[in-house]
Coordinates of C-alpha atoms in Angstrom, one line a residue:
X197 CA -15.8 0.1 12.1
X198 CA -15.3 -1.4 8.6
X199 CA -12.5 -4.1 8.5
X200 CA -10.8 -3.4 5.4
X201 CA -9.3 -0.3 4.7
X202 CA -11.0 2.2 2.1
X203 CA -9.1 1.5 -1.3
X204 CA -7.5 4.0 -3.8
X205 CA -7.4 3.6 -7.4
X206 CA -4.5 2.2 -9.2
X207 CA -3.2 2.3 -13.1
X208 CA -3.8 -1.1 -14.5
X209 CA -1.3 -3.3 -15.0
X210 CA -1.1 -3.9 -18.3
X211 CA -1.3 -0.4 -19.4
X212 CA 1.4 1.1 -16.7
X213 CA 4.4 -1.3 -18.1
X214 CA 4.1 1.3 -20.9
X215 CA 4.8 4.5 -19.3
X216 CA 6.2 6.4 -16.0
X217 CA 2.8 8.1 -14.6
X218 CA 2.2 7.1 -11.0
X219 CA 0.8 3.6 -10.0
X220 CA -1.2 4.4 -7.0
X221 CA -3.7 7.1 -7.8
X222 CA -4.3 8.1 -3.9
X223 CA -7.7 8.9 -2.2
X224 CA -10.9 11.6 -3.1
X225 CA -11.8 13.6 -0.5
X226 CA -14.4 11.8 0.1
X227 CA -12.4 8.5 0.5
X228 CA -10.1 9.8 2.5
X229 CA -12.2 11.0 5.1
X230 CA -14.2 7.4 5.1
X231 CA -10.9 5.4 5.7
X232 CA -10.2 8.3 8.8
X233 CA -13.3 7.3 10.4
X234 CA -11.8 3.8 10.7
X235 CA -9.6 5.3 13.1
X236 CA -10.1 4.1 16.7
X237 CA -7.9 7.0 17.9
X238 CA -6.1 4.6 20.5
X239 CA -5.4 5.4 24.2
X240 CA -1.6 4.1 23.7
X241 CA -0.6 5.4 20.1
X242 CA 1.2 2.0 18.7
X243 CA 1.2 3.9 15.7
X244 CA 3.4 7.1 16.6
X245 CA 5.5 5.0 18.8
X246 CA 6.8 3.0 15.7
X247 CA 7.1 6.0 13.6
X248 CA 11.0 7.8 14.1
X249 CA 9.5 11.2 13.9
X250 CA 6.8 10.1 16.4
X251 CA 4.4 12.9 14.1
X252 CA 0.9 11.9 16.2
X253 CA -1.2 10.4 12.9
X254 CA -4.5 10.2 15.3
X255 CA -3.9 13.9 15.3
X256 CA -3.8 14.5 11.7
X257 CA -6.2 11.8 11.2
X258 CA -9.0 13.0 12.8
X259 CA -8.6 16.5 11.5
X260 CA -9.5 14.3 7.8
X261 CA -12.0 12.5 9.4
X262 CA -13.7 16.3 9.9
X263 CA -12.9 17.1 6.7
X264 CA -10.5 20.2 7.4
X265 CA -7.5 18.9 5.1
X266 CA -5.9 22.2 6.2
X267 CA -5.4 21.5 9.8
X268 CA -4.5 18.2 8.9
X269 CA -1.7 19.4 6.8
X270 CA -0.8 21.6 9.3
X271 CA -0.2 19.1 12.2
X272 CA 1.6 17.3 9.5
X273 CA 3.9 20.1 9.1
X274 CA 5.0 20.0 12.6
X275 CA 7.0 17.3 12.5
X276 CA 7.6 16.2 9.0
X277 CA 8.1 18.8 6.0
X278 CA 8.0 15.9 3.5
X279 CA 4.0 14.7 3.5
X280 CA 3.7 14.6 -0.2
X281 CA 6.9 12.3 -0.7
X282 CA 6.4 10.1 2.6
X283 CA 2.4 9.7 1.6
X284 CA 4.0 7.5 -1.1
X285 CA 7.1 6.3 -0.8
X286 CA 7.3 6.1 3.4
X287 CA 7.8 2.6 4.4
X288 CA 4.8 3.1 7.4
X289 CA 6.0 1.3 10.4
X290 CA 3.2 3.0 12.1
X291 CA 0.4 0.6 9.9
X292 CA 2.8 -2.2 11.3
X293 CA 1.7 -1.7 14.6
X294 CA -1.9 -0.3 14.0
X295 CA -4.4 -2.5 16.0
X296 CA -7.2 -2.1 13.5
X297 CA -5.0 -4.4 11.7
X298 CA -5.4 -7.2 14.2
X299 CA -9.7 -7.5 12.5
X300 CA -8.9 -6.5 9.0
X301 CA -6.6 -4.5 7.2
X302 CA -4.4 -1.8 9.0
X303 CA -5.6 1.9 8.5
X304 CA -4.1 3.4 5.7
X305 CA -1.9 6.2 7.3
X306 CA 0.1 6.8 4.8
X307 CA -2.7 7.4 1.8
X308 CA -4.3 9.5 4.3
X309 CA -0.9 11.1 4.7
X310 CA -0.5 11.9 1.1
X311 CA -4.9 13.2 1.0
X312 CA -3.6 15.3 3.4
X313 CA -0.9 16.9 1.5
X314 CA -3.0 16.3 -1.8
X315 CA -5.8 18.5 -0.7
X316 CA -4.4 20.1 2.2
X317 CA -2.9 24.3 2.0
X318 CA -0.6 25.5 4.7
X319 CA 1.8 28.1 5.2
X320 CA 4.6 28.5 6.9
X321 CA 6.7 31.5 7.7
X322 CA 10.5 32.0 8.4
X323 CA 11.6 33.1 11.6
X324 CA 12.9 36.7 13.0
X325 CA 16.4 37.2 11.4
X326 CA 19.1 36.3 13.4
X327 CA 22.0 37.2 11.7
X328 CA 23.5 33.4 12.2
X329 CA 24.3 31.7 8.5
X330 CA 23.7 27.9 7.7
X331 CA 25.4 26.0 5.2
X332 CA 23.9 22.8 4.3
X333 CA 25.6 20.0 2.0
X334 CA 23.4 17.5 0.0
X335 CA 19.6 18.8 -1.0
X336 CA 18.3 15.3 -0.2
X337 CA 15.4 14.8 2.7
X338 CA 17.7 15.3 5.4
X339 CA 19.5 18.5 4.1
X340 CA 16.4 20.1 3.3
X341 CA 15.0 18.8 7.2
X342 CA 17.8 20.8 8.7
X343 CA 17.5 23.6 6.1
X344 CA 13.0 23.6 7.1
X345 CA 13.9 24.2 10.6
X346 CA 17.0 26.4 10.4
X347 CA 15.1 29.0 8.4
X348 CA 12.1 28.3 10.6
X349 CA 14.5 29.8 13.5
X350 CA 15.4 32.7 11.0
X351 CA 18.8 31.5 10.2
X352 CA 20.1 32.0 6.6
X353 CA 20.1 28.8 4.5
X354 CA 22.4 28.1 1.4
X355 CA 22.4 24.4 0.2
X356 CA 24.6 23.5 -2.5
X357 CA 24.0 20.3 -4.0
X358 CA 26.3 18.4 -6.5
X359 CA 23.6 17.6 -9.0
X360 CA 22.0 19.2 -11.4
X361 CA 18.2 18.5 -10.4
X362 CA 17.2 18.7 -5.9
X363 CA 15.8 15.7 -4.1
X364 CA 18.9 13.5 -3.8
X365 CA 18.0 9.8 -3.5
X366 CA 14.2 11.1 -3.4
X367 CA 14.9 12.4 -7.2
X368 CA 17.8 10.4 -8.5
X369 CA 17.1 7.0 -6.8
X370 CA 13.1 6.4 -7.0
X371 CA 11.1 6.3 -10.6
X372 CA 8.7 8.5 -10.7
X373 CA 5.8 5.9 -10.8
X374 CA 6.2 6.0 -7.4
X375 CA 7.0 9.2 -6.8
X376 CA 5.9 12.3 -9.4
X377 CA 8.6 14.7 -9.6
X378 CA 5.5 17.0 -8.7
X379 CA 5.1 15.6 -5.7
X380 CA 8.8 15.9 -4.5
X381 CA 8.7 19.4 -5.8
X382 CA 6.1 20.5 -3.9
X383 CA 7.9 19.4 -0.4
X384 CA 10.7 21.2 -1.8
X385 CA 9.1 24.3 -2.5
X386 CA 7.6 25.2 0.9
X387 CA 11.0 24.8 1.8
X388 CA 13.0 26.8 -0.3
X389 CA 9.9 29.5 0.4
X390 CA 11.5 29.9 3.2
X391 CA 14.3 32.0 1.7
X392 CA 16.5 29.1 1.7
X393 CA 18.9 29.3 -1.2
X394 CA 19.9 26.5 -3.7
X395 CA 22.8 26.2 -5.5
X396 CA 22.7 23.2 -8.0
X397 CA 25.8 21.7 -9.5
X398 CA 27.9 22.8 -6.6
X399 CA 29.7 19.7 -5.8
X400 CA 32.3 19.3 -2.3
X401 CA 35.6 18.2 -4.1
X402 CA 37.6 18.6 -0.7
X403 CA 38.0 18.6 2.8
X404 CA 39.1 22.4 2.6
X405 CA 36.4 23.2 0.9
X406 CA 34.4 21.7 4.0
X407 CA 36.6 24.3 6.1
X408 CA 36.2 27.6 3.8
X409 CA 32.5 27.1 4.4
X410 CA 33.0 27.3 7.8
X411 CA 34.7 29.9 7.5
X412 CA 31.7 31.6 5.8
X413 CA 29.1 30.1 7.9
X414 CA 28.3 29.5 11.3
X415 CA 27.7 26.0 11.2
X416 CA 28.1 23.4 8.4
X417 CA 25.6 20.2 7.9
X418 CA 26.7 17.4 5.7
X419 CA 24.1 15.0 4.2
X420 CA 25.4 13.7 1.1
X421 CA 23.8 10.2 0.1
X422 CA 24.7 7.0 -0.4
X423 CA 25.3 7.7 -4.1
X424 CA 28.7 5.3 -4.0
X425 CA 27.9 1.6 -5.8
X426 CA 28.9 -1.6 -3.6
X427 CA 30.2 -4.2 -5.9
X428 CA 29.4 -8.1 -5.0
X429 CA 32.7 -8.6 -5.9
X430 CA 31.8 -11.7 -8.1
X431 CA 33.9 -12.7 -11.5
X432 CA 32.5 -10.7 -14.3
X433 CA 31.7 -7.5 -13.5
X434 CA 33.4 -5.8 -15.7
X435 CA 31.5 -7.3 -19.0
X436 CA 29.3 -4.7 -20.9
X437 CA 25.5 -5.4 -19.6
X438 CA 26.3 -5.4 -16.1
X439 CA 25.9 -2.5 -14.2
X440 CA 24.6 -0.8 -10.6
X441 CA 20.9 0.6 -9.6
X442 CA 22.5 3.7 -8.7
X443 CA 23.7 5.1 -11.7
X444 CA 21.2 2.8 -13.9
X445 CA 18.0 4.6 -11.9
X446 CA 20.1 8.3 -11.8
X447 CA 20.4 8.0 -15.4
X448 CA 17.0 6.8 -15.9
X449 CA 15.8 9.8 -14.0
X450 CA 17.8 12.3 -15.7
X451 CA 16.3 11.5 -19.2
X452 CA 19.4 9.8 -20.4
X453 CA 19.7 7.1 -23.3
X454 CA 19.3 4.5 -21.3
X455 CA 20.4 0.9 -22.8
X456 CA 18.0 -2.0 -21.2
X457 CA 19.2 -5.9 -22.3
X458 CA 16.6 -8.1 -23.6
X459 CA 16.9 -10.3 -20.6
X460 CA 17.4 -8.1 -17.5
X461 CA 18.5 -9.9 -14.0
X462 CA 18.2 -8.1 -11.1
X463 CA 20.2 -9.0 -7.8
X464 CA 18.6 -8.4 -4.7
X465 CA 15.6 -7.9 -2.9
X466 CA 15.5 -4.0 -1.9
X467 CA 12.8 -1.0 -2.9
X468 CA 15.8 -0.3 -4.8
X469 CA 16.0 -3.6 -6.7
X470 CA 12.0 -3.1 -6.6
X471 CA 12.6 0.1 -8.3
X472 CA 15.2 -1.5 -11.0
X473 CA 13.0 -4.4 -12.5
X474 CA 10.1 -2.4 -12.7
X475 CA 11.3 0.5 -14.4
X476 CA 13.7 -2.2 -16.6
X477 CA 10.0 -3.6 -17.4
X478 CA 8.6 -0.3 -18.5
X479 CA 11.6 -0.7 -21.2
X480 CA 10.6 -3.4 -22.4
X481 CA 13.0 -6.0 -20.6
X482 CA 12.0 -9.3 -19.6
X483 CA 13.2 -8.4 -16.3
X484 CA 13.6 -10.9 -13.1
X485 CA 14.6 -10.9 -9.4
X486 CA 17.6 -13.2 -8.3
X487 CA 17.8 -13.0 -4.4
X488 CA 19.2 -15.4 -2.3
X489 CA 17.1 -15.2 0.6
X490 CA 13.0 -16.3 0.6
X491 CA 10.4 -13.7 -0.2
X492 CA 9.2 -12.8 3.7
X493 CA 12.7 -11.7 4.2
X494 CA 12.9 -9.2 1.4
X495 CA 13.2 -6.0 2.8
X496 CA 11.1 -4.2 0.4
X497 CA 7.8 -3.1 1.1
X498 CA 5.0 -6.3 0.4
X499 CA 2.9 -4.2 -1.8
X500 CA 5.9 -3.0 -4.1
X501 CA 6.6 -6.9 -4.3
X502 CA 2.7 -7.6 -5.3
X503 CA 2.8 -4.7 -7.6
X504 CA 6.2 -5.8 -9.4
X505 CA 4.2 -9.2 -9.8
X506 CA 1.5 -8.1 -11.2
X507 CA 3.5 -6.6 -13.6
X508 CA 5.2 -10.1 -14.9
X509 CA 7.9 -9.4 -12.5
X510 CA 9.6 -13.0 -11.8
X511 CA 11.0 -13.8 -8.2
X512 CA 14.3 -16.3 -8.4
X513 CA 14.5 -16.6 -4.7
X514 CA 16.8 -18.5 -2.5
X515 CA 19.1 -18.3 -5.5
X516 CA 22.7 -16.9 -5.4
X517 CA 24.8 -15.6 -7.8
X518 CA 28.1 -16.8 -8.6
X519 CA 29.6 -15.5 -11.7
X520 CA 28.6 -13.6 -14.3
X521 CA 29.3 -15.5 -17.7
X522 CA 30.4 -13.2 -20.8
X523 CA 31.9 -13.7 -24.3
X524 CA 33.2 -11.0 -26.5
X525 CA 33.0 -8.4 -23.6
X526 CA 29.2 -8.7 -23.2
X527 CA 27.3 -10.3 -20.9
X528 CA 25.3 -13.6 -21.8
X529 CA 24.6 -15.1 -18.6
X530 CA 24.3 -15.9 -14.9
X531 CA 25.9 -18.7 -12.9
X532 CA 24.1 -19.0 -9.6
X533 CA 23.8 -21.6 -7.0
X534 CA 20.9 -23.2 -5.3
X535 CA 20.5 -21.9 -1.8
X536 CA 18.3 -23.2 1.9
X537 CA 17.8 -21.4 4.8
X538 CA 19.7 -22.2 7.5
X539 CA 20.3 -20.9 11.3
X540 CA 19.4 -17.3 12.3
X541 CA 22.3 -14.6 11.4
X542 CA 23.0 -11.7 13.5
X543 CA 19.7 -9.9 11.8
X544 CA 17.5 -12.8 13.4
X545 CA 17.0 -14.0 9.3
X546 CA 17.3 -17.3 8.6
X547 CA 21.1 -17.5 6.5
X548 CA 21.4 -18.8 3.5
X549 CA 22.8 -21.7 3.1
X550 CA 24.1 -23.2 -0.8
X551 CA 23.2 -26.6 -1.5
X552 CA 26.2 -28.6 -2.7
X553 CA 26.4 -29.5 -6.6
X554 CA 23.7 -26.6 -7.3
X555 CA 24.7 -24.6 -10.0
X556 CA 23.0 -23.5 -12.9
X557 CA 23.0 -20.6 -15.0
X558 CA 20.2 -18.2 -16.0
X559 CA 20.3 -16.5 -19.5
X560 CA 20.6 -12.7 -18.7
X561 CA 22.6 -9.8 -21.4
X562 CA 22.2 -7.4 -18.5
X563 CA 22.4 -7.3 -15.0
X564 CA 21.8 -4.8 -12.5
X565 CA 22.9 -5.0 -8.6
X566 CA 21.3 -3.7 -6.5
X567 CA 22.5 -4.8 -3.1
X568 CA 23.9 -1.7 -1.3
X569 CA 25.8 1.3 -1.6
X570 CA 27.7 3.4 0.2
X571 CA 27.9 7.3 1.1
X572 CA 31.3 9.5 -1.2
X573 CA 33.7 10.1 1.1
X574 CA 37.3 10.0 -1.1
X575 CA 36.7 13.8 -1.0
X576 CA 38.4 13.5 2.6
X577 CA 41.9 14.3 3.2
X578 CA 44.4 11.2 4.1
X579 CA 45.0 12.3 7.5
X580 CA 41.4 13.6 7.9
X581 CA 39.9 15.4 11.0
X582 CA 36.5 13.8 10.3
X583 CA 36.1 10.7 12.3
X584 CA 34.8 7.9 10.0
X585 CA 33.3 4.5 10.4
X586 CA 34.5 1.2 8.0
X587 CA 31.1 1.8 6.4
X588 CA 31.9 4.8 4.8
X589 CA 29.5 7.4 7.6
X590 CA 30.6 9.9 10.1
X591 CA 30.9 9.3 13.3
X592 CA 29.0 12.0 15.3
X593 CA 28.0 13.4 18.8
X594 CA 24.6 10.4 19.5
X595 CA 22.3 13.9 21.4
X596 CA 23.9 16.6 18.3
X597 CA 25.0 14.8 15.6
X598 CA 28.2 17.0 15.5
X599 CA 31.2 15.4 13.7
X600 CA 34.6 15.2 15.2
X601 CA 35.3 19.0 13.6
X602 CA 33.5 21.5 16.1
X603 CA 30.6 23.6 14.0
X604 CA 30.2 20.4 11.2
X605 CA 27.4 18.3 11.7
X606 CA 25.7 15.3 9.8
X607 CA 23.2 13.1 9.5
X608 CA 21.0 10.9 7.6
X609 CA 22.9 8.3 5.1
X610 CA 26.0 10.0 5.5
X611 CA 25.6 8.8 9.1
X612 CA 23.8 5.8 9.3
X613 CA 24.4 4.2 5.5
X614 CA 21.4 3.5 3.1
X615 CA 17.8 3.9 5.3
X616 CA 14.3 5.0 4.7
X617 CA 13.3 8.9 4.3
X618 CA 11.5 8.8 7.5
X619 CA 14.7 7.4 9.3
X620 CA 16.9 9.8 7.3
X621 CA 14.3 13.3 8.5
X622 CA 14.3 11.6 12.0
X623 CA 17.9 11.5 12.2
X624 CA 18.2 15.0 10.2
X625 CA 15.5 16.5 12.9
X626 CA 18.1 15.8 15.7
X627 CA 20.8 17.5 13.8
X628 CA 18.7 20.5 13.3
X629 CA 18.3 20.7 17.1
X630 CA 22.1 20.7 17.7
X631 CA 22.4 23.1 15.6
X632 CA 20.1 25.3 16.7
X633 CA 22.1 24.9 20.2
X634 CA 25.4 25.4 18.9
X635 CA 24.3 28.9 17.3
X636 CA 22.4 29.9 20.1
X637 CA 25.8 29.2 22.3
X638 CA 28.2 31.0 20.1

């Protein structure tokens, strides 16, 4: 077994600051099927154990390693009906915990993921009619999940989706350097080739309008994304320059005038901040990271962190910021403070700590955060049957994921706040199956 993992072709840094085609180039055939020999198919699958659809890879995996990209897609299909998308943007816990890592470099599941998908034709076919309706809210990853197996059952699917464009976060919230509109398309498709409907620009402005679709339907899924910005709350946010990752990547994706500052800070240390400077960079920004933590405990993925570096991307780390200095209405700089890790916080990270007498200030005319958001739910009434958390989610069933209102269920960030696409079709999978109950019991 080779140590080091097969490796795929990449755009070139200095010529991919200049444009939005996709970084990573993925695998041949050919290479795909070397890096699945490297596969030691393990007795005890470390691999589908850390993965929340638990989706076999060994399985998948050695159908590459024979070649038959088909199959592989096929036993994909099983248990995730986004392989395209998750070949390139999945965080892959599974190559976390892959023991061919513990000699070399872990086997690239993922890549061989997306070779799958890449190369791979399957179809799937909608199940015997049942007469029983579905109405799903939010065309993100987890309403489409529950919309994939719903029609798979032969229930009728209608999604209707506020935006003008499908994908939620998967369309509005990633660039498509990492993830081709093509690519997200063509998860979406086999989908909707189900005979599940879309209706775009069909926004839920009410808790009544919740209740006249079930009174249309037979059961009602909400999986609206975390589309709400979280404020820092720091002096200064108001001043022209400064604005949040979620609208500035929506509006980058929609094809919008976009305004980038000369000098481009970036607050936090996120895919989504990840996502921010880079695509600030392609505008020609002299864009930076300000995060207040070290680099091993930034929660984005270690080769979008290498990548962004590659591409002049500066890391400010352990440094926090304060205010957000302004004349005239427009931003002209940063105040931050000087910060040390300290004792473990209830994550098990090291806090940070500020170091006394500090300050300093960093030159910025524009300033994206990019620390968290938050799912929309002002569309609820004051006195709402919907049980809610402080966080903004639902509080469902833990085994159905039904809400508090009987026939209304929910999942992925409307549920459990801003998470990964394999977390949200995980969470959106166990929906579907209390669904599928709930119909069969009424």
């Amino acid at each position: 077994m080779k140590p080091d993992r097969v490796k795929t072709k990449m755009q070139d840094p200095g010529e991919r600051i200049h444009n939005f085609d996709e970084v990573v180039l993925g695998y041949t055939r050919e290479a795909a099927i070397e890096e699945a020999k490297r596969c030691i198919a393990c007795k005890k699958a470390h691999c589908d154990e850390a993965c929340p659809l638990h989706c076999c890879p060994a399985d998948y995996i050695a159908f590459i390693e024979e070649g038959d990209f088909d199959k592989a897609l096929e036993q994909i299909l099983e248990y995730n009906p986004f392989p395209s998308t998750c070949g390139r943007v999945c965080v892959h816990y599974c190559e976390e915990k892959c023991p061919v890592g513990k000699k070399g470099t872990a086997l690239a599941i993922a890549w061989l993921k997306r070779a799958a998908a890449d190369y791979g034709q399957a179809s799937i076919a909608p199940g015997k009619p049942t007469g029983k309706k579905v109405a799903v809210i939010g065309a993100g990853p987890a309403g489409f999940t529950v919309a994939w197996e719903c029609a798979k059952a032969g229930h009728r699917v209608a999604i209707f989706e506020a935006l003008s464009s499908p994908g939620g976060m998967l369309w509005a919230g990633i660039p498509s350097y990492r993830l081709p509109r093509a690519a997200l398309d063509k998860d979406m498709q086999r989908i909707l080739d189900l005979g599940v409907e879309l209706r775009l620009n069909s926004p839920i402005r009410s808790e009544q309008e919740v209740s006249d679709l079930l009174d249309q339907y037979d059961a009602v899924f909400i999986g609206i994304g975390a589309h709400e910005p979280r404020w820092m709350g720091i002096e200064g946010e108001e001043l022209e320059g400064v604005v949040h990752v979620v609208d500035f990547l929506r509006d980058v994706n929609q094809g919008k005038d976009v305004k980038v500052g000369k000098e481009t800070a970036v607050i936090g240390g996120g895919s989504s901040a990840m996502d921010a400077v880079r695509t600030a960079r392609r505008f020609g920004a002299d864009a930076f990271i300000v995060y207040r933590r070290a680099r091993e405990q930034m929660p984005a993925d270690e080769a979008e962190i290498e990548q962004a570096e590659e591409e002049g991307i500066v890391l400010n780390l352990l440094t926090n910021p304060t205010r957000i200095l302004g004349e005239n209405g427009k931003m002209t700089g940063l105040e931050c403070l000087r910060m040390e890790l300290g004792e473990p916080d209830e994550s098990g990270r090291r806090r940070p700590v500020p170091i006394e007498g500090s300050e300093f200030v960093i030159e910025a005319d524009m300033m994206i955060q990019a620390i968290s958001q938050r799912p929309d739910i002002t569309w609820l009434d004051e006195n709402s049957r919907f049980k809610t958390t402080r966080w903004q989610t639902f509080e469902v069933d833990p085994e159905t994921n039904e809400t508090s209102v009987p026939g209304v269920f929910a999942a992925g960030d409307a549920v459990s706040g801003p998470a990964t696409i394999v977390e949200a079709i995980a969470d959106a999978l166990k929906a579907a199956k209390g669904i599928l109950k709930y119909l069969e019991q009424s």
